[in-house]
PDB file of C-alpha atoms in Angstrom:
ATOM      1  CA  ASN A 274      -0.663  -1.301  15.002  1.00  0.00           C
ATOM      2  CA  SER A 275      -3.086  -2.341  12.245  1.00  0.00           C
ATOM      3  CA  HIS A 276      -0.717  -0.756   9.684  1.00  0.00           C
ATOM      4  CA  LEU A 277       2.061  -3.041  10.899  1.00  0.00           C
ATOM      5  CA  ILE A 278      -0.249  -6.059  10.594  1.00  0.00           C
ATOM      6  CA  ASN A 279      -1.249  -5.027   7.054  1.00  0.00           C
ATOM      7  CA  TRP A 280       2.402  -4.511   6.064  1.00  0.00           C
ATOM      8  CA  PHE A 281       3.301  -7.939   7.431  1.00  0.00           C
ATOM      9  CA  LEU A 282       0.382  -9.532   5.557  1.00  0.00           C
ATOM     10  CA  SER A 283       1.435  -7.837   2.319  1.00  0.00           C
ATOM     11  CA  MET A 284       4.739  -9.725   2.451  1.00  0.00           C
ATOM     12  CA  LEU A 285       3.048 -13.171   2.559  1.00  0.00           C
ATOM     13  CA  ASN A 286       1.631 -15.347  -0.192  1.00  0.00           C
ATOM     14  CA  LEU A 287      -2.144 -15.598  -0.603  1.00  0.00           C
ATOM     15  CA  ASP A 288      -2.590 -18.880   1.279  1.00  0.00           C
ATOM     16  CA  LYS A 289      -0.683 -17.615   4.314  1.00  0.00           C
ATOM     17  CA  HIS A 290      -2.575 -14.332   4.041  1.00  0.00           C
ATOM     18  CA  ASN A 291      -5.907 -16.097   4.182  1.00  0.00           C
ATOM     19  CA  ARG A 292      -4.925 -18.328   7.122  1.00  0.00           C
ATOM     20  CA  LEU A 293      -3.805 -15.299   9.149  1.00  0.00           C
ATOM     21  CA  ARG A 294      -6.936 -13.351   8.201  1.00  0.00           C
ATOM     22  CA  GLU A 295      -9.098 -16.226   9.387  1.00  0.00           C
ATOM     23  CA  ARG A 296      -7.191 -16.493  12.663  1.00  0.00           C
ATOM     24  CA  TYR A 297      -7.552 -12.740  13.223  1.00  0.00           C
ATOM     25  CA  ARG A 298     -11.279 -12.940  12.397  1.00  0.00           C
ATOM     26  CA  GLN A 299     -11.709 -15.656  15.050  1.00  0.00           C
ATOM     27  CA  MET A 300     -10.180 -13.300  17.616  1.00  0.00           C
ATOM     28  CA  ASN A 301     -12.203 -10.306  16.314  1.00  0.00           C
ATOM     29  CA  PRO A 302     -15.527 -11.646  14.964  1.00  0.00           C
ATOM     30  CA  SER A 303     -16.820  -8.273  13.717  1.00  0.00           C
ATOM     31  CA  TRP A 304     -13.697  -7.621  11.605  1.00  0.00           C
ATOM     32  CA  ARG A 305     -13.894  -7.906   7.808  1.00  0.00           C
ATOM     33  CA  PRO A 306     -10.814  -7.622   5.616  1.00  0.00           C
ATOM     34  CA  ALA A 307     -10.852  -4.723   3.166  1.00  0.00           C
ATOM     35  CA  THR A 308     -10.626  -7.152   0.258  1.00  0.00           C
ATOM     36  CA  GLU A 309     -13.844  -8.862   1.382  1.00  0.00           C
ATOM     37  CA  THR A 310     -15.649  -5.524   1.611  1.00  0.00           C
ATOM     38  CA  TYR A 311     -14.293  -4.630  -1.830  1.00  0.00           C
ATOM     39  CA  ALA A 312     -15.515  -7.917  -3.328  1.00  0.00           C
ATOM     40  CA  THR A 313     -18.941  -7.357  -1.761  1.00  0.00           C
ATOM     41  CA  LEU A 314     -19.125  -3.896  -3.335  1.00  0.00           C
ATOM     42  CA  ALA A 315     -18.014  -5.160  -6.758  1.00  0.00           C
ATOM     43  CA  GLY A 316     -20.386  -8.152  -6.844  1.00  0.00           C
ATOM     44  CA  PRO A 317     -23.623  -6.317  -7.741  1.00  0.00           C
ATOM     45  CA  TYR A 318     -21.936  -4.658 -10.730  1.00  0.00           C
ATOM     46  CA  LEU A 319     -20.857  -7.977 -12.206  1.00  0.00           C
ATOM     47  CA  ASP A 320     -23.452  -9.971 -14.077  1.00  0.00           C
ATOM     48  CA  SER A 321     -23.374 -12.081 -17.214  1.00  0.00           C
ATOM     49  CA  THR A 322     -23.555  -9.007 -19.485  1.00  0.00           C
ATOM     50  CA  THR A 323     -20.960  -6.849 -17.741  1.00  0.00           C
ATOM     51  CA  ARG A 324     -17.687  -6.370 -19.598  1.00  0.00           C
ATOM     52  CA  ALA A 325     -15.164  -5.746 -16.832  1.00  0.00           C
ATOM     53  CA  LEU A 326     -11.527  -4.702 -16.958  1.00  0.00           C
ATOM     54  CA  ASP A 327      -9.346  -5.710 -13.999  1.00  0.00           C
ATOM     55  CA  LEU A 328      -6.572  -3.085 -14.040  1.00  0.00           C
ATOM     56  CA  GLY A 329      -3.288  -4.160 -12.490  1.00  0.00           C
ATOM     57  CA  CYS A 330      -4.749  -7.641 -12.108  1.00  0.00           C
ATOM     58  CA  GLY A 331      -1.486  -9.237 -11.013  1.00  0.00           C
ATOM     59  CA  GLN A 332      -1.970 -12.941 -10.311  1.00  0.00           C
ATOM     60  CA  GLY A 333      -5.635 -12.729  -9.336  1.00  0.00           C
ATOM     61  CA  GLY A 334      -7.672 -10.797  -6.840  1.00  0.00           C
ATOM     62  CA  VAL A 335     -11.286  -9.788  -6.566  1.00  0.00           C
ATOM     63  CA  VAL A 336     -12.301 -11.526  -9.797  1.00  0.00           C
ATOM     64  CA  GLU A 337     -11.544 -14.877  -8.144  1.00  0.00           C
ATOM     65  CA  GLN A 338     -14.292 -14.167  -5.610  1.00  0.00           C
ATOM     66  CA  GLN A 339     -16.988 -13.409  -8.186  1.00  0.00           C
ATOM     67  CA  HIS A 340     -19.444 -15.574 -10.059  1.00  0.00           C
ATOM     68  CA  ASN A 341     -19.230 -13.498 -13.230  1.00  0.00           C
ATOM     69  CA  PRO A 342     -18.401 -15.578 -16.308  1.00  0.00           C
ATOM     70  CA  ALA A 343     -14.660 -15.413 -16.861  1.00  0.00           C
ATOM     71  CA  SER A 344     -15.193 -14.579 -20.523  1.00  0.00           C
ATOM     72  CA  GLN A 345     -16.532 -11.160 -19.493  1.00  0.00           C
ATOM     73  CA  ILE A 346     -13.447 -10.128 -17.481  1.00  0.00           C
ATOM     74  CA  THR A 347     -10.136  -9.014 -18.961  1.00  0.00           C
ATOM     75  CA  GLY A 348      -7.072  -8.723 -16.745  1.00  0.00           C
ATOM     76  CA  VAL A 349      -4.570  -5.994 -17.613  1.00  0.00           C
ATOM     77  CA  ASP A 350      -1.120  -5.684 -16.085  1.00  0.00           C
ATOM     78  CA  VAL A 351       2.303  -4.426 -17.173  1.00  0.00           C
ATOM     79  CA  GLU A 352       3.966  -7.412 -15.485  1.00  0.00           C
ATOM     80  CA  ARG A 353       3.956 -10.293 -17.960  1.00  0.00           C
ATOM     81  CA  LEU A 354       5.081 -12.795 -15.312  1.00  0.00           C
ATOM     82  CA  SER A 355       2.065 -11.942 -13.143  1.00  0.00           C
ATOM     83  CA  LEU A 356      -0.225 -12.420 -16.128  1.00  0.00           C
ATOM     84  CA  ALA A 357       1.352 -15.794 -16.898  1.00  0.00           C
ATOM     85  CA  GLU A 358       0.875 -16.863 -13.256  1.00  0.00           C
ATOM     86  CA  HIS A 359      -2.695 -15.547 -12.953  1.00  0.00           C
ATOM     87  CA  ARG A 360      -4.721 -17.977 -10.857  1.00  0.00           C
ATOM     88  CA  LEU A 361      -7.690 -17.794 -13.283  1.00  0.00           C
ATOM     89  CA  GLN A 362      -6.141 -18.996 -16.500  1.00  0.00           C
ATOM     90  CA  SER A 363      -9.568 -18.869 -18.162  1.00  0.00           C
ATOM     91  CA  ILE A 364      -9.781 -15.049 -18.230  1.00  0.00           C
ATOM     92  CA  ALA A 365      -8.397 -12.961 -21.046  1.00  0.00           C
ATOM     93  CA  ARG A 366      -5.121 -11.300 -20.017  1.00  0.00           C
ATOM     94  CA  VAL A 367      -3.351  -8.418 -21.725  1.00  0.00           C
ATOM     95  CA  SER A 368       0.008  -6.805 -21.001  1.00  0.00           C
ATOM     96  CA  ALA A 369      -0.506  -3.050 -21.209  1.00  0.00           C
ATOM     97  CA  ALA A 370       0.063   0.152 -19.272  1.00  0.00           C
ATOM     98  CA  SER A 371      -3.057   1.606 -17.678  1.00  0.00           C
ATOM     99  CA  THR A 372      -2.333   4.910 -19.436  1.00  0.00           C
ATOM    100  CA  LEU A 373      -2.535   3.324 -22.900  1.00  0.00           C
ATOM    101  CA  LEU A 374      -5.211   0.626 -22.997  1.00  0.00           C
ATOM    102  CA  PRO A 375      -5.535  -1.303 -26.290  1.00  0.00           C
ATOM    103  CA  TYR A 376      -9.329  -0.990 -26.510  1.00  0.00           C
ATOM    104  CA  SER A 377     -11.736   1.098 -28.535  1.00  0.00           C
ATOM    105  CA  ARG A 378     -14.132   3.674 -27.104  1.00  0.00           C
ATOM    106  CA  GLU A 379     -17.092   2.377 -25.125  1.00  0.00           C
ATOM    107  CA  SER A 380     -15.870  -1.218 -24.994  1.00  0.00           C
ATOM    108  CA  TYR A 381     -16.147  -1.805 -21.207  1.00  0.00           C
ATOM    109  CA  ASP A 382     -18.801  -1.316 -18.516  1.00  0.00           C
ATOM    110  CA  LEU A 383     -16.699  -1.598 -15.393  1.00  0.00           C
ATOM    111  CA  ALA A 384     -13.117  -1.161 -14.237  1.00  0.00           C
ATOM    112  CA  LEU A 385     -11.754  -2.806 -11.116  1.00  0.00           C
ATOM    113  CA  ALA A 386      -8.466  -1.718  -9.548  1.00  0.00           C
ATOM    114  CA  SER A 387      -7.112  -3.488  -6.474  1.00  0.00           C
ATOM    115  CA  TRP A 388      -4.119  -1.930  -4.746  1.00  0.00           C
ATOM    116  CA  LEU A 389      -3.066  -0.197  -7.952  1.00  0.00           C
ATOM    117  CA  PHE A 390      -3.619   3.546  -7.769  1.00  0.00           C
ATOM    118  CA  GLU A 391      -0.996   4.134  -5.083  1.00  0.00           C
ATOM    119  CA  HIS A 392       1.649   2.846  -7.528  1.00  0.00           C
ATOM    120  CA  LEU A 393       0.738   4.999 -10.517  1.00  0.00           C
ATOM    121  CA  PRO A 394       2.804   8.099 -11.247  1.00  0.00           C
ATOM    122  CA  HIS A 395       0.166   9.281 -13.779  1.00  0.00           C
ATOM    123  CA  LEU A 396      -3.163   8.503 -12.114  1.00  0.00           C
ATOM    124  CA  THR A 397      -5.026  11.235 -14.006  1.00  0.00           C
ATOM    125  CA  GLN A 398      -3.947   9.736 -17.344  1.00  0.00           C
ATOM    126  CA  THR A 399      -5.085   6.300 -16.213  1.00  0.00           C
ATOM    127  CA  LEU A 400      -8.505   7.623 -15.216  1.00  0.00           C
ATOM    128  CA  GLN A 401      -8.835   9.473 -18.543  1.00  0.00           C
ATOM    129  CA  GLU A 402      -7.966   6.291 -20.414  1.00  0.00           C
ATOM    130  CA  VAL A 403     -10.483   4.250 -18.417  1.00  0.00           C
ATOM    131  CA  TYR A 404     -13.127   6.895 -19.096  1.00  0.00           C
ATOM    132  CA  ARG A 405     -12.347   6.674 -22.821  1.00  0.00           C
ATOM    133  CA  ILE A 406     -13.082   2.952 -23.019  1.00  0.00           C
ATOM    134  CA  PHE A 407     -16.228   3.084 -20.853  1.00  0.00           C
ATOM    135  CA  ARG A 408     -19.746   2.657 -22.158  1.00  0.00           C
ATOM    136  CA  PRO A 409     -22.503   4.973 -20.847  1.00  0.00           C
ATOM    137  CA  GLY A 410     -23.497   4.065 -17.274  1.00  0.00           C
ATOM    138  CA  ARG A 411     -19.930   3.143 -16.409  1.00  0.00           C
ATOM    139  CA  ALA A 412     -18.442   2.445 -12.971  1.00  0.00           C
ATOM    140  CA  ILE A 413     -14.998   2.118 -11.454  1.00  0.00           C
ATOM    141  CA  ILE A 414     -14.514   0.268  -8.200  1.00  0.00           C
ATOM    142  CA  PHE A 415     -11.141   0.416  -6.513  1.00  0.00           C
ATOM    143  CA  ILE A 416      -9.396  -0.312  -3.262  1.00  0.00           C
ATOM    144  CA  THR A 417      -6.206   1.411  -2.191  1.00  0.00           C
ATOM    145  CA  PRO A 418      -4.472   2.191   1.103  1.00  0.00           C
ATOM    146  CA  ASP A 419      -4.563   5.738   2.356  1.00  0.00           C
ATOM    147  CA  GLY A 420      -1.453   7.910   2.098  1.00  0.00           C
ATOM    148  CA  ARG A 421      -0.402   7.064   5.659  1.00  0.00           C
ATOM    149  CA  HIS A 422      -0.547   3.293   5.206  1.00  0.00           C
ATOM    150  CA  SER A 423       2.703   1.409   5.831  1.00  0.00           C
ATOM    151  CA  VAL A 424       2.488  -0.342   2.446  1.00  0.00           C
ATOM    152  CA  THR A 425       2.324   3.056   0.730  1.00  0.00           C
ATOM    153  CA  ASP A 426       5.305   4.244   2.770  1.00  0.00           C
ATOM    154  CA  LEU A 427       7.266   1.110   1.895  1.00  0.00           C
ATOM    155  CA  ASN A 428       6.469   1.516  -1.814  1.00  0.00           C
ATOM    156  CA  ARG A 429       7.687   5.115  -1.695  1.00  0.00           C
ATOM    157  CA  PHE A 430      10.846   4.092   0.145  1.00  0.00           C
ATOM    158  CA  LEU A 431      11.604   1.333  -2.357  1.00  0.00           C
ATOM    159  CA  GLY A 432      10.765   3.574  -5.298  1.00  0.00           C
ATOM    160  CA  ARG A 433       8.041   1.216  -6.515  1.00  0.00           C
ATOM    161  CA  ARG A 434       6.110   3.133  -9.125  1.00  0.00           C
ATOM    162  CA  THR A 435       4.429   1.462 -12.083  1.00  0.00           C
TER     163      THR A 435
END
């Protein structure tokens, strides 16, 4: 049942998403959306000195919920239209594949990946590339549905692989 709700929510725009989440939270006060939990986990890693890479940033996401200076976050996505429509126009945005990042060794402290890994046909290569650009003391924080999630099933059915 919750998989059906999540699938339905994935088909809506962000404003409609948030209104439905809030309505559901009113009916179930202890519920927290996964994206809120994810943002809470990412927050302590982001400070004014953290250089963060938002992989598969799309049009926004967890970085919108943070107080980290936008100059410290770089959004990376293969979809140029998503980058152009990113809700935080103040962050640096780069069109690149996650398997071939245009950065030198040890240039980032943190990688964020929201709903990305389930789309990647070469996840190991992506993780190796992220590791290459990390400074010592690195971290990667990600959120992804499990293999039985309806969104994952729909992506497989539609052949959505990036």
